[in-house]
Amino acid sequence: MDRKGGSGNRKKRVTTGSSGGGIYKRGSGLNRPDRKPVGNASAYQERRERPDDDFSETEPAHNTGGINFGNILGHSSGSIIRSSKGCGSCLPKIILIAVVIIIVIFIYVKCFSPNQGVDSENSVIDSSIESDTNAQDRDPALTGDPIHNNISPMTGITGPRTRRTEILGDGKDVITVMVYMCGTDLESDYGMATADINEMLYADIGENLNIIIETGGTSKWKNTVIKSNTNQRYRVIEDGLVPLDENVGKKPMTDPKTLSDFVSFCAEEFPANRYALIFWDHGGGSLAGFGYDQLFPKNKSMTLDQIYSALEEAGVAFDFIGFDACLMGTVETAYMLNYHADYMIASEELEPGIGWYYTDWISALSKNTSMATTAIGKNIIDSFVTTCQTKVPRDIATLSLIDLVELNNNADQAFRAFALSADALLDEDYKIVSEARSNTREFNRSRTDQIDLIHLAENIQSKEAIELAEAMRKCVKYNRTTSNIKNANGLSIYFPYDELKTMSPMLSVYDRIGMGEEYTGLVKKFANMVVGGQITTTGSSSPISSLLGGLLGASGSDSDIWSSAWNSFFDHPDFSAFTGLSSGDTGSWIDSNLIQSGADYYQEHFLNAADLKLVEKGDGFVVSLTDEQWDLILRVELNVFFDDGEGYIDLGIDNIYEFDSDGDLIIGFDGTWIALDKHIVAFYIESIEEDENSYTVVGSVPALLNGELVDIIVMFTSENEYGYVAGARINYGDTTDTMQKGLIEIQKGDVIDFLCDYYTYDEDYDNSYFLGDQMISDGDLTVSYHSVGGNECMITYRLTDIYNNTYWTEAILYQE
């Protein structure tokens, strides 16, 4: 990693005086049903997964001497209270024996672990009365998992094609725009669907343009016209909503049959030579797909193959299909839609809550129904981004128009060639691909593993990668972003790294949408090499590598050990419950031969946790590694825990660090932590985007906002280097795999209870609590770094290597 600039251009606004809310746990514990911490993974949570003998335990020496930080920090002394113990060099043969055994354990641990405003002005729809719905009314037939019933898998791109839609010209074209509007909590809580319908009603709608809406999926509508106890269909005209079917039936909007029936209805009742379909709701990307129906939550979302099934059943060819939803601008979505449309309009990133702005582009299209599709897309994108910049300037936004014919006829070949070359590159030097993946723009990090494809190709820089970037730029006919988002070039793609447990379901989707064996093979090989690197790297917190110590003493032949472990795993009585597979059915992407074939590479690119010991240097301490060892490190982050006299409050993890002139990591803490209005909070870094000229750092703060569980999003950018609060993101937990559309603006009078995770001195998770005093917001929250005061803090640095292993330096007790 680059050790010249430390944590880059980030600057601290340090505030003084008393902390706004104090640092103490409040309440009797949240007692969440899932008993999960509210913060992201940090040292205590991950280190607890390591075996007990991986630590040399000592009682916390709260008032004793130890390593003296007085000179290096200007504060009094602290103590090392945890010391990681590496297991030294391991013989390749032992590693290989361990590999095959841990593959099985990895399947269990890593893959199968159970586990805003409104943007309209004066509302055309009367919003004085809200309809009632019994949200608990469930169709028993739909409470199971309906996924993939009677779905015919796609065959993949097999050859060139022409456009499915012919534009007549001279204003002779008739266009039917179908809006599939699953209102969900976006409508019941914020009236966002009502606002967008109002935007449509404000447009000048011509006679050759039909706008048809199906409504559903929400517990209540913020108007007096639309009902929530049944799906309904309306035509939008200048004079208002014209009912077409006011009782379609209470049907789940995430059921492909509901979508198929709506599309067929529109084509039959409003025939046209140009058709468009807009999906309106939450989105979750290539794996989760589209939609969350409040009335049928057990249905989860509509996956890509289910969308394909619905469109195939309806049999309508579309001019364009758009997603007014988050994260759907992916290569996988484009490949799936290629069978049914000529263009796709979608966002790589989370969309702001106000979504698309419908008035202007509908009015322009009404004036000229022969408008080129590229012009329609440009109007949609320009009005969306401009409105976001005006109404939600702190939110991020990007939207793209993708030419699916160009993807089919030209870019597909470049994509396949790239996948084969990257696959071969993994055999030569995994590190090149791993670093490129780590440095690529990621969207909704740690949930979707979706990255910008063009940015990835530009980072790899092979001949085939450069050709792919050029080909994909030709597919992206138009793309705009707000200024606070970097390297969003128009199309993202799934590339596993943070969430390997998503590999099996994602590969299943790939199989059903005909993604192609070239890219499927690439992600399989990369994921297997990640596994191999985690297995053979000792002393990290990876669940699989932490089990290595117990296997080093195994005796017997390789085949005997493998056979015994394999049979024991699949004969275990809990196998089916934990894996969802039948006994004897591996169903796994893990390839033991592939992992073992990389043993020599792992041994040559190997980091031992024992080498991370603290070394005295001058008046302080550093971590000193060789250039080769630092080249294996991709990220460095600071983890801080506050000692309240009974245990530790987890204050989170931040990307603040510094190297000295020799390239050694300085072990230091200035006694300040992130605060909102001087109220110290638990902050967790989420993503870092940096280049030579700019940077964007995004982190989250767990909290209750007016009683609702959220993550308050804090951003640091080149334009606002001291940081700002962008808004709050609803934390849905396991309710849905899709993501909230937009951030909630924190307003004056909002009640905020910051949250924290609490651990005993024995490193056991106790509970999650309120952190400090309750806050009544004055509106705009000021971001600063504030003194933690006189209590002791335990600090440690987390290092992440090219295999996504994490390590911690020895923990230090710090006291001001």
Coordinates of C-alpha atoms in Angstrom, one line a residue, residues 82-452:
R82 CA -4.0 -8.0 24.3
S83 CA -1.2 -9.5 22.4
S84 CA -1.8 -11.4 19.1
K85 CA 0.2 -14.6 18.9
G86 CA 1.1 -15.7 15.3
C87 CA 1.8 -19.4 14.7
G88 CA 4.9 -18.8 12.7
S89 CA 5.8 -20.3 9.4
C90 CA 3.8 -23.4 8.5
L91 CA 5.1 -26.1 6.3
P92 CA 3.5 -26.3 2.9
K93 CA 2.5 -29.9 3.3
I94 CA 0.7 -29.1 6.6
I95 CA -1.0 -26.2 4.9
L96 CA -2.2 -28.5 2.1
I97 CA -3.6 -31.0 4.6
A98 CA -5.4 -28.2 6.4
V99 CA -6.7 -26.7 3.2
V100 CA -9.0 -29.6 2.2
I101 CA -10.4 -29.9 5.7
I102 CA -11.1 -26.3 6.2
I103 CA -12.9 -26.1 2.8
V104 CA -15.7 -28.0 4.4
I105 CA -15.7 -25.9 7.5
F106 CA -15.6 -22.8 5.4
I107 CA -18.8 -23.9 3.6
Y108 CA -20.5 -24.0 7.0
V109 CA -19.0 -20.8 8.6
K110 CA -18.8 -18.5 5.6
C111 CA -21.4 -19.5 3.1
F112 CA -24.3 -21.0 5.0
S113 CA -24.2 -19.3 8.4
P114 CA -27.9 -18.7 9.5
N115 CA -28.1 -15.8 10.1
Q116 CA -37.7 12.4 3.1
G117 CA -39.2 14.3 2.1
V118 CA -41.6 14.6 -0.8
D119 CA -40.5 16.2 -4.1
S120 CA -43.8 17.7 -5.3
E121 CA -45.1 21.2 -4.6
N122 CA -48.9 21.6 -4.5
S123 CA -50.5 18.2 -4.5
V124 CA -53.0 17.5 -7.2
I125 CA -54.2 14.5 -5.4
D126 CA -56.2 15.2 -2.2
S127 CA -54.0 14.0 0.6
S128 CA -56.3 14.9 3.5
I129 CA -57.5 11.3 4.0
E130 CA -55.4 8.1 4.2
S131 CA -56.9 4.7 3.5
D132 CA -56.6 1.8 5.9
T133 CA -55.2 -1.6 5.1
N134 CA -54.9 -4.7 7.2
A135 CA -51.2 -5.2 6.7
Q136 CA -51.3 -8.5 8.5
D137 CA -53.6 -10.1 6.0
R138 CA -51.4 -12.7 4.3
D139 CA -52.1 -15.2 1.5
P140 CA -51.0 -18.5 3.0
A141 CA -50.0 -19.7 -0.5
L142 CA -47.5 -16.9 -0.7
T143 CA -45.8 -17.1 2.7
G144 CA -43.2 -19.6 1.5
D145 CA -40.3 -18.9 -0.9
P146 CA -41.9 -18.5 -4.4
I147 CA -38.6 -18.1 -6.2
H148 CA -37.9 -19.8 -9.5
N149 CA -41.1 -21.7 -9.9
N150 CA -41.7 -22.6 -13.6
I151 CA -38.9 -20.4 -14.8
S152 CA -37.2 -21.2 -18.1
P153 CA -33.5 -20.4 -17.9
M154 CA -32.1 -18.0 -20.5
T155 CA -29.5 -19.2 -22.9
G156 CA -27.2 -16.2 -22.8
I157 CA -26.2 -14.0 -25.7
T158 CA -25.9 -16.2 -28.8
G159 CA -25.6 -13.8 -31.7
P160 CA -26.2 -10.3 -33.1
R161 CA -29.7 -8.8 -33.1
T162 CA -31.6 -5.8 -34.4
R163 CA -33.7 -3.3 -32.4
R164 CA -37.0 -4.6 -31.2
T165 CA -38.7 -1.2 -31.6
E166 CA -39.1 0.7 -34.9
I167 CA -39.7 4.4 -34.6
L168 CA -42.1 5.6 -37.2
G169 CA -41.1 9.3 -37.1
D170 CA -43.0 12.6 -37.8
G171 CA -44.9 12.4 -34.6
K172 CA -46.8 9.2 -35.7
D173 CA -45.6 7.1 -32.9
V174 CA -47.8 6.0 -30.1
I175 CA -46.1 5.3 -26.8
T176 CA -47.4 3.4 -23.8
V177 CA -45.4 3.9 -20.6
M178 CA -46.2 1.3 -17.9
V179 CA -45.3 2.4 -14.3
Y180 CA -45.1 -0.6 -11.9
M181 CA -45.4 1.3 -8.6
C182 CA -44.8 -0.7 -5.4
G183 CA -45.4 2.0 -2.8
T184 CA -44.0 0.2 0.3
D185 CA -42.7 2.4 3.2
L186 CA -41.6 5.0 0.7
E187 CA -45.3 5.9 0.3
S188 CA -46.7 4.9 3.7
D189 CA -44.1 6.9 5.6
Y190 CA -43.0 9.7 3.2
G191 CA -45.6 10.0 0.4
M192 CA -42.9 9.6 -2.3
A193 CA -45.2 7.6 -4.7
T194 CA -47.9 10.2 -4.3
A195 CA -45.4 12.9 -5.0
D196 CA -44.2 11.3 -8.2
I197 CA -47.7 10.7 -9.4
N198 CA -48.3 14.4 -8.9
E199 CA -45.3 15.2 -11.0
M200 CA -46.8 13.1 -13.8
L201 CA -50.1 15.0 -13.4
Y202 CA -48.3 18.3 -13.8
A203 CA -47.0 17.3 -17.2
D204 CA -48.6 18.3 -20.5
I205 CA -49.7 14.9 -21.6
G206 CA -50.5 14.4 -25.3
E207 CA -53.0 12.1 -26.9
N208 CA -50.3 9.8 -28.3
L209 CA -48.8 9.1 -24.9
N210 CA -50.4 6.6 -22.6
I211 CA -49.2 6.6 -19.0
I212 CA -50.6 3.6 -17.1
I213 CA -49.9 2.9 -13.4
E214 CA -50.4 -0.2 -11.2
T215 CA -50.4 0.6 -7.5
G216 CA -49.9 -1.7 -4.5
G217 CA -47.4 -2.9 -2.0
T218 CA -47.9 -0.3 0.8
S219 CA -49.9 -0.2 4.0
K220 CA -51.4 3.2 3.2
W221 CA -51.4 5.9 0.5
K222 CA -51.0 9.5 1.3
N223 CA -54.0 10.5 -0.8
T224 CA -57.7 10.0 -0.9
V225 CA -57.8 8.4 -4.4
I226 CA -55.7 5.3 -4.3
K227 CA -56.6 2.4 -1.9
S228 CA -54.1 0.1 -0.2
N229 CA -56.4 -3.0 0.4
T230 CA -56.2 -3.9 -3.3
N231 CA -54.0 -3.3 -6.3
Q232 CA -55.4 -0.7 -8.7
R233 CA -54.8 0.6 -12.2
Y234 CA -55.0 4.1 -13.4
R235 CA -54.4 6.1 -16.5
V236 CA -52.6 9.5 -16.0
I237 CA -54.1 12.4 -18.0
E238 CA -53.9 16.1 -17.5
D239 CA -57.2 16.2 -15.7
G240 CA -56.2 13.6 -13.1
L241 CA -56.2 9.8 -12.6
V242 CA -58.7 7.9 -14.6
P243 CA -59.6 4.5 -12.9
L244 CA -59.1 1.5 -15.2
D245 CA -59.5 -1.2 -12.6
E246 CA -60.1 -0.2 -9.0
N247 CA -60.0 -3.8 -7.7
V248 CA -57.3 -5.8 -9.3
G249 CA -57.0 -7.8 -6.1
K250 CA -54.6 -7.8 -3.2
K251 CA -51.6 -9.2 -5.0
P252 CA -47.9 -9.1 -4.1
M253 CA -46.0 -6.6 -6.3
T254 CA -42.9 -8.9 -5.9
D255 CA -44.7 -11.8 -7.6
P256 CA -43.7 -12.1 -11.3
K257 CA -47.3 -13.1 -12.1
T258 CA -48.5 -9.7 -10.9
L259 CA -46.0 -7.9 -13.1
S260 CA -46.8 -10.1 -16.1
D261 CA -50.5 -9.5 -15.8
F262 CA -50.0 -5.7 -15.6
V263 CA -47.7 -5.6 -18.7
S264 CA -50.2 -7.8 -20.7
F265 CA -53.1 -5.6 -19.6
C266 CA -51.3 -2.4 -20.8
A267 CA -50.4 -3.8 -24.2
E268 CA -53.9 -5.1 -24.8
E269 CA -55.8 -2.1 -23.7
F270 CA -53.3 0.6 -24.9
P271 CA -51.6 -0.8 -28.0
A272 CA -48.6 1.2 -29.2
N273 CA -45.6 0.8 -31.4
R274 CA -43.3 2.0 -28.6
Y275 CA -43.5 0.6 -25.1
A276 CA -41.7 1.6 -21.9
L277 CA -41.7 0.0 -18.4
I278 CA -40.6 1.7 -15.2
F279 CA -40.1 -0.2 -12.0
W280 CA -40.8 2.1 -9.0
D281 CA -39.7 1.0 -5.4
H282 CA -36.6 -0.2 -3.5
G283 CA -33.9 -2.0 -5.4
G284 CA -31.2 -4.4 -4.2
G285 CA -29.0 -5.0 -7.3
S286 CA -28.1 -8.2 -9.1
L287 CA -28.7 -10.6 -6.2
A288 CA -31.7 -9.1 -4.4
G289 CA -33.4 -7.7 -7.5
F290 CA -36.4 -5.3 -7.2
G291 CA -39.1 -4.4 -4.7
Y292 CA -40.3 -4.8 -1.2
D293 CA -44.0 -5.3 -0.6
Q294 CA -45.1 -4.2 2.9
L295 CA -48.2 -6.4 2.6
F296 CA -46.3 -9.5 1.6
P297 CA -43.0 -9.2 3.3
K298 CA -42.2 -12.9 3.3
N299 CA -42.1 -12.8 -0.5
K300 CA -38.9 -10.7 -0.2
S301 CA -37.9 -9.2 -3.6
M302 CA -38.4 -10.0 -7.3
T303 CA -35.1 -11.5 -8.5
L304 CA -33.7 -10.9 -12.0
D305 CA -34.7 -14.3 -13.3
Q306 CA -38.2 -13.7 -12.0
I307 CA -38.4 -10.4 -13.8
Y308 CA -37.3 -12.2 -16.9
S309 CA -40.0 -14.8 -16.4
A310 CA -42.7 -12.1 -16.0
L311 CA -41.6 -10.3 -19.2
E312 CA -41.3 -13.5 -21.1
E313 CA -44.8 -14.5 -20.1
A314 CA -46.2 -11.0 -21.2
G315 CA -44.4 -11.2 -24.5
V316 CA -44.0 -7.4 -25.0
A317 CA -40.9 -5.9 -26.7
F318 CA -39.9 -2.6 -25.0
D319 CA -38.2 0.5 -26.3
F320 CA -36.7 1.0 -22.8
I321 CA -37.1 -0.4 -19.3
G322 CA -36.1 1.9 -16.4
F323 CA -35.6 1.4 -12.7
D324 CA -36.6 4.3 -10.4
A325 CA -35.0 2.2 -7.7
C326 CA -31.6 1.7 -6.2
L327 CA -28.6 -0.3 -7.4
M328 CA -30.2 -1.8 -10.5
G329 CA -27.7 -0.4 -13.1
T330 CA -25.8 -3.6 -13.3
V331 CA -24.3 -5.8 -16.2
E332 CA -26.5 -8.7 -14.9
T333 CA -29.7 -6.6 -15.1
A334 CA -28.7 -5.5 -18.6
Y335 CA -28.0 -9.0 -19.8
M336 CA -31.4 -10.1 -18.5
L337 CA -33.3 -7.2 -20.1
N338 CA -31.5 -7.7 -23.4
Y339 CA -34.2 -10.3 -24.2
H340 CA -37.0 -7.8 -23.9
A341 CA -35.8 -4.2 -24.5
D342 CA -33.4 -2.0 -26.5
Y343 CA -32.4 0.3 -23.7
M344 CA -32.1 0.3 -19.9
I345 CA -32.2 3.3 -17.6
A346 CA -30.9 2.6 -14.1
S347 CA -28.6 3.7 -11.3
E348 CA -25.5 2.0 -10.1
E349 CA -25.8 3.6 -6.7
L350 CA -28.5 4.2 -4.1
E351 CA -31.1 6.6 -5.4
P352 CA -32.1 9.7 -3.5
G353 CA -35.6 9.4 -2.1
I354 CA -37.1 12.0 -4.4
G355 CA -36.3 9.6 -7.3
W356 CA -36.9 10.5 -10.9
Y357 CA -38.5 13.9 -11.7
Y358 CA -41.4 13.0 -14.1
T359 CA -42.9 16.4 -15.2
D360 CA -40.3 17.7 -17.7
W361 CA -39.4 14.5 -19.6
I362 CA -43.1 13.4 -20.0
S363 CA -44.0 16.9 -21.3
A364 CA -41.2 16.8 -23.8
L365 CA -42.1 13.3 -24.9
S366 CA -45.7 14.3 -25.4
K367 CA -44.7 17.0 -27.8
N368 CA -42.7 14.6 -29.9
T369 CA -43.6 10.9 -29.5
S370 CA -41.0 10.2 -32.3
M371 CA -38.2 11.4 -30.1
A372 CA -35.1 9.2 -30.2
T373 CA -34.8 6.9 -27.2
T374 CA -31.4 8.4 -26.4
A375 CA -33.0 11.8 -26.2
I376 CA -35.7 10.4 -23.9
G377 CA -33.1 8.9 -21.7
K378 CA -31.0 12.1 -21.6
N379 CA -34.1 14.1 -20.5
I380 CA -34.9 11.6 -17.7
I381 CA -31.3 11.6 -16.5
D382 CA -30.8 15.4 -16.7
S383 CA -34.0 16.2 -14.9
F384 CA -33.2 13.6 -12.2
V385 CA -29.7 14.7 -11.4
T386 CA -30.6 18.4 -11.6
T387 CA -33.5 18.0 -9.3
C388 CA -31.3 16.0 -6.8
Q389 CA -28.6 18.7 -6.9
T390 CA -31.3 21.3 -6.1
K391 CA -33.5 19.5 -3.6
V392 CA -31.1 17.0 -1.9
P393 CA -27.6 18.5 -2.5
R394 CA -26.0 16.3 0.2
D395 CA -27.2 13.1 -1.3
I396 CA -25.4 11.2 -4.0
A397 CA -27.0 10.4 -7.4
T398 CA -26.1 8.8 -10.7
L399 CA -28.2 7.5 -13.5
S400 CA -27.3 5.9 -16.9
L401 CA -28.8 5.0 -20.2
I402 CA -27.5 1.7 -21.5
D403 CA -27.8 0.5 -25.2
L404 CA -28.6 -3.2 -24.9
V405 CA -28.2 -3.8 -28.6
E406 CA -24.6 -2.4 -28.4
L407 CA -24.1 -4.7 -25.4
N408 CA -25.4 -7.7 -27.3
N409 CA -23.7 -7.1 -30.6
N410 CA -20.3 -5.7 -29.6
A411 CA -19.5 -5.4 -25.9
D412 CA -20.4 -9.0 -25.1
Q413 CA -17.4 -10.2 -27.0
A414 CA -15.1 -7.8 -25.2
F415 CA -16.6 -8.8 -21.9
R416 CA -16.0 -12.5 -22.5
A417 CA -12.4 -11.8 -23.6
F418 CA -11.8 -9.7 -20.5
A419 CA -13.1 -12.4 -18.2
L420 CA -10.8 -15.0 -19.8
S421 CA -7.8 -12.8 -19.6
A422 CA -8.5 -11.8 -16.0
D423 CA -8.9 -15.5 -15.2
A424 CA -5.5 -16.2 -16.7
L425 CA -4.0 -13.2 -14.8
L426 CA -5.1 -14.7 -11.5
D427 CA -2.8 -17.7 -12.3
E428 CA 0.1 -15.2 -12.9
D429 CA -0.4 -12.8 -10.0
Y430 CA -3.6 -12.8 -7.9
K431 CA -2.4 -9.6 -6.2
I432 CA -2.9 -7.5 -9.4
V433 CA -6.6 -8.5 -9.6
S434 CA -7.1 -8.2 -5.8
E435 CA -5.7 -4.7 -5.6
A436 CA -7.7 -3.6 -8.7
R437 CA -10.8 -5.0 -7.1
S438 CA -10.1 -3.3 -3.7
N439 CA -9.4 0.0 -5.4
T440 CA -12.5 0.0 -7.6
R441 CA -15.6 2.1 -6.9
E442 CA -18.0 0.0 -4.9
F443 CA -21.7 0.6 -4.4
N444 CA -23.3 -0.1 -1.1
R445 CA -20.2 -1.8 0.2
S446 CA -20.4 -5.0 2.2
R447 CA -24.0 -5.7 1.1
T448 CA -23.9 -6.3 -2.6
D449 CA -20.3 -6.7 -3.7
Q450 CA -21.1 -4.5 -6.8
I451 CA -18.4 -2.5 -8.3
D452 CA -18.1 -0.2 -11.4

